[in-house]
Amino acid sequence: MSQELDWASLSFGYHPTDYNVRCHYRDGKWGEIEVSSSDTINIHMAATALHYGQEIFEGLKAFRGKDGKVRIFRLEENARRIADSARGLMMAPVPEDLFREMVIKVVKLNERFIPPYESGASLYIRPLEIGMSAQVGVKPAREYLFLVLVTPVGPYFKEGFRPTNICVMRQYDRVAPKGTGRWKVGGNYAASLTAGEHAHELGYSAVLYLDPKEKKYLDECGPANFFAIKDGKYITPESESILPSITNMSLQQIARDMGIDVECRHIPLEELADVQEAAACGTAAVASPVAQVHDLDTGHKYIISKDGQPGPVVTALYNRLRAIQYGEVEDTHGWNTVLDI
Ligand SMILES: *Cc1c(COP(=O)(O)O)cnc(C)c1O
């Protein structure tokens, strides 16, 4: 069956696989890992996940390398981040070792869905945790389910690595100044759907959010972080209301390895007039170059790519990170977990 899949044309959707893995938290402790071949879950109608949004998730990828080996990128960082998200929403944190074991297990169980190297596709891994116990008062659940599913996804850039336009719209915020933006919470995404669809209708690939307190500094690009190249430096927003992206963290390290200075600080919107390159970054795309940023409230257009092509630094960072993920170059920072399959 897997041989019949057209890997390169798979969308970022959901394609069924053979197994998912689950673990329940009950009576104050995590139980045994369960392997399931069902793609549905049984949940109490009064579960806190359904009523009060106790839901957190992660996203990471496994790659079939040039040498045929399977690599999972920086899974320890995702383990740490989901435990942080859990603490943020008063949920039971999944121990990092359990996270690791379950992610490796689900990838091995679904080995036939890991796309071949040549396709440029990968296996997307989606861990999620939900509050399971019945509760109509606003209180954290006592029982949780941690589940890891996988689905193969095609290459992000099907028509090539090309910059897109994004927009600033002040009538929407996705998170509050000291809210849940720093955690990977499903509710943040629900809160961003209206703005995202509005931007898509107007022909933009994403919304570039400003900080929700002063609406002065850059925050992030919906489900992706933002960075720019200014006078040879890598600059990226510092903010309490954005998610610490593992891709951004990795690109910063690669930039330093290349001798590029990194500045993580407040970036006023107007500073975009002085940058030479910009990109949104996250697991899905690695880096998605930005051509123009349109401020829909003032009408100002920041033209970042004059020729409609991605800039040299963003391109070099993108290529380097992909090369590490596919095992084409040495993994000097020990980011990959190489599986023995
Ligand atoms: C997941 C996510 C990102 C990207 O994080 P990566 O670890 O790089 O995939 C950025 N912003 C938000 C809001 C996210 O949820």
Short mmCIF file of C-alpha atoms and ligand atoms in Angstrom, two decimals:
data_model
loop_
_atom_site.label_atom_id
_atom_site.label_comp_id
_atom_site.label_asym_id
_atom_site.label_seq_id
_atom_site.Cartn_x
_atom_site.Cartn_y
_atom_site.Cartn_z
CA MET A 1 0.00 0.00 0.00
CA SER A 2 2.72 2.45 0.91
CA GLN A 3 4.39 1.84 -2.44
CA GLU A 4 1.29 3.26 -4.12
CA LEU A 5 1.44 6.58 -2.26
CA ASP A 6 2.45 9.57 -4.34
CA TRP A 7 4.70 11.04 -1.64
CA ALA A 8 5.69 14.22 -3.42
CA SER A 9 2.11 15.35 -3.96
CA LEU A 10 0.84 14.63 -0.43
CA SER A 11 -0.63 17.71 1.19
CA PHE A 12 -0.21 18.84 4.80
CA GLY A 13 -3.40 16.96 5.60
CA TYR A 14 -4.15 13.67 7.30
CA HIS A 15 -3.35 10.39 5.67
CA PRO A 16 -4.19 7.32 7.79
CA THR A 17 -1.34 5.12 9.04
CA ASP A 18 -1.28 1.76 10.82
CA TYR A 19 -0.86 2.68 14.49
CA ASN A 20 -0.89 5.39 17.12
CA VAL A 21 0.36 5.13 20.71
CA ARG A 22 -1.45 6.23 23.85
CA CYS A 23 -0.85 6.58 27.55
CA HIS A 24 -3.36 7.47 30.27
CA TYR A 25 -2.71 9.47 33.42
CA ARG A 26 -4.95 8.22 36.23
CA ASP A 27 -4.73 8.21 40.02
CA GLY A 28 -1.76 10.53 39.89
CA LYS A 29 0.43 8.46 37.57
CA TRP A 30 1.10 7.60 33.95
CA GLY A 31 0.16 4.04 32.93
CA GLU A 32 1.48 1.61 30.33
CA ILE A 33 2.01 2.57 26.69
CA GLU A 34 -0.83 1.23 24.53
CA VAL A 35 -0.57 0.61 20.80
CA SER A 36 -3.79 1.29 18.94
CA SER A 37 -4.88 0.76 15.35
CA SER A 38 -8.04 2.81 15.81
CA ASP A 39 -8.07 6.40 14.69
CA THR A 40 -10.82 7.44 17.09
CA ILE A 41 -10.82 8.00 20.83
CA ASN A 42 -13.50 7.41 23.41
CA ILE A 43 -14.02 10.50 25.51
CA HIS A 44 -16.50 11.49 28.20
CA MET A 45 -18.89 14.18 26.98
CA ALA A 46 -18.05 16.31 30.03
CA ALA A 47 -14.25 16.05 29.57
CA THR A 48 -12.35 19.26 30.29
CA ALA A 49 -10.70 19.13 26.86
CA LEU A 50 -14.11 19.62 25.25
CA HIS A 51 -15.45 22.30 27.56
CA TYR A 52 -12.53 24.28 28.88
CA GLY A 53 -9.87 23.74 26.26
CA GLN A 54 -7.39 21.60 28.18
CA GLU A 55 -5.56 20.57 25.02
CA ILE A 56 -1.89 20.96 24.12
CA PHE A 57 0.09 19.52 21.25
CA GLU A 58 3.44 19.26 19.50
CA GLY A 59 4.68 18.90 15.95
CA LEU A 60 7.93 17.32 14.79
CA LYS A 61 9.17 15.25 11.89
CA ALA A 62 11.03 12.07 11.00
CA PHE A 63 13.07 11.99 7.80
CA ARG A 64 14.39 9.15 5.67
CA GLY A 65 17.96 10.18 5.01
CA LYS A 66 20.22 9.93 2.01
CA ASP A 67 21.85 6.92 3.73
CA GLY A 68 18.46 5.21 4.23
CA LYS A 69 18.49 5.86 7.99
CA VAL A 70 15.54 7.45 9.78
CA ARG A 71 16.17 10.60 11.80
CA ILE A 72 13.84 12.40 14.20
CA PHE A 73 14.74 16.05 14.62
CA ARG A 74 15.30 17.45 18.15
CA LEU A 75 12.64 15.41 19.91
CA GLU A 76 14.08 16.27 23.34
CA GLU A 77 13.13 19.90 22.73
CA ASN A 78 9.55 18.95 21.91
CA ALA A 79 9.45 16.79 25.04
CA ARG A 80 10.54 19.75 27.15
CA ARG A 81 8.12 22.13 25.46
CA ILE A 82 5.01 19.97 25.85
CA ALA A 83 5.80 19.55 29.55
CA ASP A 84 5.99 23.36 29.79
CA SER A 85 2.68 23.68 27.98
CA ALA A 86 1.16 21.15 30.41
CA ARG A 87 2.30 23.17 33.41
CA GLY A 88 0.86 26.28 31.75
CA LEU A 89 -2.61 24.71 31.53
CA MET A 90 -2.52 22.85 34.87
CA MET A 91 -2.26 19.49 33.10
CA ALA A 92 -0.10 16.51 34.10
CA PRO A 93 3.33 16.93 32.40
CA VAL A 94 4.40 13.92 30.32
CA PRO A 95 7.82 12.73 31.57
CA GLU A 96 10.47 13.40 28.90
CA ASP A 97 11.54 9.73 28.78
CA LEU A 98 7.96 8.62 28.18
CA PHE A 99 7.59 11.19 25.39
CA ARG A 100 10.79 9.95 23.79
CA GLU A 101 9.82 6.29 24.04
CA MET A 102 6.37 6.87 22.56
CA VAL A 103 7.60 9.03 19.67
CA ILE A 104 10.25 6.47 18.70
CA LYS A 105 7.76 3.62 19.05
CA VAL A 106 5.09 5.18 16.84
CA VAL A 107 7.62 6.03 14.12
CA LYS A 108 8.99 2.47 14.10
CA LEU A 109 5.48 0.97 14.03
CA ASN A 110 4.62 3.08 10.98
CA GLU A 111 7.93 2.66 9.18
CA ARG A 112 6.24 1.93 5.87
CA PHE A 113 4.78 5.45 5.89
CA ILE A 114 8.13 7.21 6.17
CA PRO A 115 8.57 8.76 2.72
CA PRO A 116 11.69 7.93 0.70
CA TYR A 117 14.56 10.42 0.69
CA GLU A 118 14.15 11.44 -2.95
CA SER A 119 10.53 12.58 -2.46
CA GLY A 120 11.42 15.53 -0.20
CA ALA A 121 8.49 14.40 1.96
CA SER A 122 8.60 13.41 5.65
CA LEU A 123 6.64 11.76 8.42
CA TYR A 124 4.89 14.36 10.56
CA ILE A 125 4.60 13.39 14.23
CA ARG A 126 1.75 14.90 16.23
CA PRO A 127 1.77 14.33 20.01
CA LEU A 128 -1.22 15.70 21.89
CA GLU A 129 -2.49 15.73 25.45
CA ILE A 130 -6.09 16.27 26.55
CA GLY A 131 -7.99 16.55 29.82
CA MET A 132 -10.26 13.49 30.03
CA SER A 133 -12.18 13.63 33.27
CA ALA A 134 -15.77 14.77 33.54
CA GLN A 135 -15.94 18.18 35.12
CA VAL A 136 -18.51 20.92 34.69
CA GLY A 137 -16.96 23.25 37.24
CA VAL A 138 -13.94 25.17 35.92
CA LYS A 139 -11.14 23.06 37.33
CA PRO A 140 -8.25 21.08 35.88
CA ALA A 141 -9.00 17.45 35.04
CA ARG A 142 -7.62 14.65 37.18
CA GLU A 143 -7.18 12.30 34.21
CA TYR A 144 -5.30 12.88 30.97
CA LEU A 145 -4.63 11.11 27.70
CA PHE A 146 -1.33 11.55 25.89
CA LEU A 147 -1.45 10.28 22.33
CA VAL A 148 1.03 10.33 19.45
CA LEU A 149 -0.15 9.98 15.87
CA VAL A 150 1.84 10.22 12.66
CA THR A 151 0.95 11.07 9.09
CA PRO A 152 3.12 11.37 5.99
CA VAL A 153 3.32 14.90 4.57
CA GLY A 154 4.60 16.05 1.19
CA PRO A 155 7.28 18.67 0.64
CA TYR A 156 6.12 22.12 1.82
CA PHE A 157 7.33 23.97 -1.25
CA LYS A 158 5.69 22.16 -4.14
CA GLU A 159 6.19 25.01 -6.61
CA GLY A 160 9.70 25.77 -5.37
CA PHE A 161 11.17 27.84 -2.56
CA ARG A 162 9.46 31.19 -3.28
CA PRO A 163 8.65 34.21 -1.10
CA THR A 164 5.06 35.10 -0.30
CA ASN A 165 3.34 38.24 0.99
CA ILE A 166 2.08 38.54 4.55
CA CYS A 167 0.01 41.23 6.27
CA VAL A 168 -0.43 43.14 9.51
CA MET A 169 -4.05 43.59 10.69
CA ARG A 170 -4.53 45.31 14.04
CA GLN A 171 -8.13 44.28 14.57
CA TYR A 172 -7.10 40.77 15.59
CA ASP A 173 -4.90 39.31 18.33
CA ARG A 174 -4.21 35.61 18.64
CA VAL A 175 -3.13 35.70 22.28
CA ALA A 176 -3.08 38.05 25.27
CA PRO A 177 0.07 39.84 26.50
CA LYS A 178 0.59 37.50 29.44
CA GLY A 179 -1.66 34.75 28.11
CA THR A 180 -1.08 31.35 26.57
CA GLY A 181 1.01 32.41 23.55
CA ARG A 182 4.17 30.87 24.97
CA TRP A 183 2.56 27.42 25.10
CA LYS A 184 1.43 25.20 22.25
CA VAL A 185 -2.28 25.26 22.95
CA GLY A 186 -5.06 24.31 20.52
CA GLY A 187 -7.12 27.26 21.75
CA ASN A 188 -4.52 29.71 20.41
CA TYR A 189 -5.18 28.27 16.98
CA ALA A 190 -8.95 28.52 17.34
CA ALA A 191 -8.42 32.16 18.29
CA SER A 192 -6.41 32.76 15.12
CA LEU A 193 -8.75 31.19 12.55
CA THR A 194 -10.80 34.31 11.77
CA ALA A 195 -7.71 36.43 11.17
CA GLY A 196 -6.00 33.68 9.16
CA GLU A 197 -8.96 33.10 6.89
CA HIS A 198 -9.40 36.84 6.43
CA ALA A 199 -5.75 37.17 5.39
CA HIS A 200 -6.06 34.23 2.97
CA GLU A 201 -9.15 35.78 1.38
CA LEU A 202 -7.11 38.91 0.75
CA GLY A 203 -4.38 36.85 -0.88
CA TYR A 204 -1.82 36.76 1.96
CA SER A 205 -0.15 33.57 3.13
CA ALA A 206 -0.21 34.61 6.82
CA VAL A 207 -0.81 37.34 9.38
CA LEU A 208 2.23 38.90 11.00
CA TYR A 209 0.96 39.62 14.51
CA LEU A 210 2.14 42.61 16.51
CA ASP A 211 2.63 42.35 20.25
CA PRO A 212 -0.87 42.37 21.75
CA LYS A 213 -0.06 44.97 24.41
CA GLU A 214 1.36 47.93 22.50
CA LYS A 215 0.81 46.79 18.90
CA LYS A 216 4.24 48.18 18.20
CA TYR A 217 6.66 45.28 17.99
CA LEU A 218 6.69 42.18 15.81
CA ASP A 219 5.44 39.00 17.46
CA GLU A 220 5.06 36.02 15.13
CA CYS A 221 3.46 34.77 11.93
CA GLY A 222 0.44 32.80 13.14
CA PRO A 223 1.73 29.25 13.55
CA ALA A 224 5.34 30.20 12.77
CA ASN A 225 8.03 32.43 14.26
CA PHE A 226 9.50 35.34 12.31
CA PHE A 227 13.08 36.38 11.63
CA ALA A 228 14.81 38.86 9.38
CA ILE A 229 18.31 39.52 8.10
CA LYS A 230 19.43 43.08 8.73
CA ASP A 231 22.92 44.28 7.80
CA GLY A 232 24.25 40.74 8.07
CA LYS A 233 22.58 40.02 11.42
CA TYR A 234 19.83 37.52 12.22
CA ILE A 235 17.14 39.39 14.15
CA THR A 236 14.10 37.74 15.70
CA PRO A 237 11.43 39.04 18.11
CA GLU A 238 11.72 38.65 21.83
CA SER A 239 8.24 38.43 23.33
CA GLU A 240 6.27 36.80 26.14
CA SER A 241 3.40 36.08 23.79
CA ILE A 242 5.11 33.94 21.16
CA LEU A 243 5.91 30.25 21.06
CA PRO A 244 9.61 29.36 21.40
CA SER A 245 10.05 27.72 17.99
CA ILE A 246 12.56 24.88 17.83
CA THR A 247 13.17 25.68 14.16
CA ASN A 248 13.98 29.30 15.04
CA MET A 249 16.31 28.13 17.82
CA SER A 250 18.06 25.79 15.34
CA LEU A 251 18.36 28.43 12.60
CA GLN A 252 19.88 30.82 15.15
CA GLN A 253 22.52 28.20 16.00
CA ILE A 254 23.24 27.57 12.31
CA ALA A 255 23.54 31.33 11.76
CA ARG A 256 26.09 31.56 14.61
CA ASP A 257 27.95 28.59 13.12
CA MET A 258 28.16 30.59 9.88
CA GLY A 259 29.56 33.60 11.74
CA ILE A 260 26.29 35.56 11.66
CA ASP A 261 25.38 37.53 14.80
CA VAL A 262 21.98 36.80 16.33
CA GLU A 263 19.84 39.39 18.09
CA CYS A 264 16.71 38.33 19.93
CA ARG A 265 15.00 41.60 20.90
CA HIS A 266 11.98 43.84 20.41
CA ILE A 267 11.63 44.68 16.72
CA PRO A 268 9.42 47.68 15.92
CA LEU A 269 7.27 47.13 12.81
CA GLU A 270 8.91 50.12 11.09
CA GLU A 271 12.29 48.41 11.29
CA LEU A 272 11.10 46.20 8.42
CA ALA A 273 11.99 49.13 6.16
CA ASP A 274 15.66 48.39 6.89
CA VAL A 275 15.82 44.60 6.55
CA GLN A 276 17.16 42.81 3.49
CA GLU A 277 15.51 39.40 4.01
CA ALA A 278 12.75 37.90 6.13
CA ALA A 279 11.06 34.56 6.70
CA ALA A 280 8.49 32.72 8.77
CA CYS A 281 9.94 29.60 10.40
CA GLY A 282 8.55 26.40 11.86
CA THR A 283 8.62 22.62 11.51
CA ALA A 284 6.22 22.55 8.54
CA ALA A 285 8.27 24.70 6.15
CA VAL A 286 11.61 25.18 8.00
CA ALA A 287 11.74 28.71 6.55
CA SER A 288 9.18 30.35 4.31
CA PRO A 289 10.66 33.51 2.78
CA VAL A 290 8.70 36.75 2.85
CA ALA A 291 8.49 39.02 -0.20
CA GLN A 292 6.41 41.89 1.19
CA VAL A 293 4.68 42.85 4.42
CA HIS A 294 1.55 44.94 3.90
CA ASP A 295 0.27 46.99 6.80
CA LEU A 296 -3.46 46.93 6.04
CA ASP A 297 -4.26 49.68 8.56
CA THR A 298 -1.84 52.31 7.27
CA GLY A 299 -1.57 51.03 3.70
CA HIS A 300 2.23 50.92 3.99
CA LYS A 301 4.01 48.19 2.04
CA TYR A 302 7.38 46.94 3.23
CA ILE A 303 9.10 45.53 0.15
CA ILE A 304 11.61 42.99 1.43
CA SER A 305 12.42 41.01 -1.72
CA LYS A 306 12.70 43.39 -4.66
CA ASP A 307 13.07 40.68 -7.30
CA GLY A 308 10.57 38.22 -5.80
CA GLN A 309 13.36 35.74 -5.03
CA PRO A 310 14.43 34.39 -1.64
CA GLY A 311 17.52 36.11 -0.24
CA PRO A 312 20.92 34.39 0.05
CA VAL A 313 21.07 34.12 3.86
CA VAL A 314 17.55 32.71 4.29
CA THR A 315 18.30 30.26 1.47
CA ALA A 316 21.61 29.17 3.03
CA LEU A 317 20.02 28.68 6.48
CA TYR A 318 17.12 26.72 4.98
CA ASN A 319 19.44 24.47 2.96
CA ARG A 320 21.70 23.81 5.92
CA LEU A 321 18.89 22.82 8.27
CA ARG A 322 17.30 20.53 5.67
CA ALA A 323 20.69 18.95 4.98
CA ILE A 324 21.07 18.13 8.71
CA GLN A 325 17.56 16.65 8.84
CA TYR A 326 18.16 14.43 5.81
CA GLY A 327 21.60 13.34 6.98
CA GLU A 328 23.42 15.02 4.09
CA VAL A 329 25.85 16.85 6.35
CA GLU A 330 27.30 16.13 9.77
CA ASP A 331 24.94 16.71 12.68
CA THR A 332 27.50 18.60 14.76
CA HIS A 333 25.04 19.58 17.51
CA GLY A 334 23.58 16.11 17.98
CA TRP A 335 20.08 17.19 17.01
CA ASN A 336 18.96 13.97 15.33
CA THR A 337 17.79 10.77 16.96
CA VAL A 338 18.88 8.11 14.45
CA LEU A 339 16.64 5.02 14.57
CA ASP A 340 17.97 1.49 14.22
CA ILE A 341 15.48 0.45 11.53
C1 LIG B 1 4.49 25.23 16.61
C2 LIG B 1 4.54 26.71 16.53
C3 LIG B 1 5.64 27.40 15.97
C4 LIG B 1 6.81 26.69 15.35
O1 LIG B 1 7.54 25.93 16.25
P1 LIG B 1 8.55 24.81 15.74
O2 LIG B 1 9.02 24.16 16.98
O3 LIG B 1 9.62 25.50 15.01
O4 LIG B 1 7.76 23.92 14.84
C5 LIG B 1 5.62 28.78 15.99
N1 LIG B 1 4.59 29.47 16.51
C6 LIG B 1 3.51 28.85 17.03
C7 LIG B 1 2.41 29.66 17.58
C8 LIG B 1 3.45 27.46 17.05
O5 LIG B 1 2.38 26.86 17.57
#
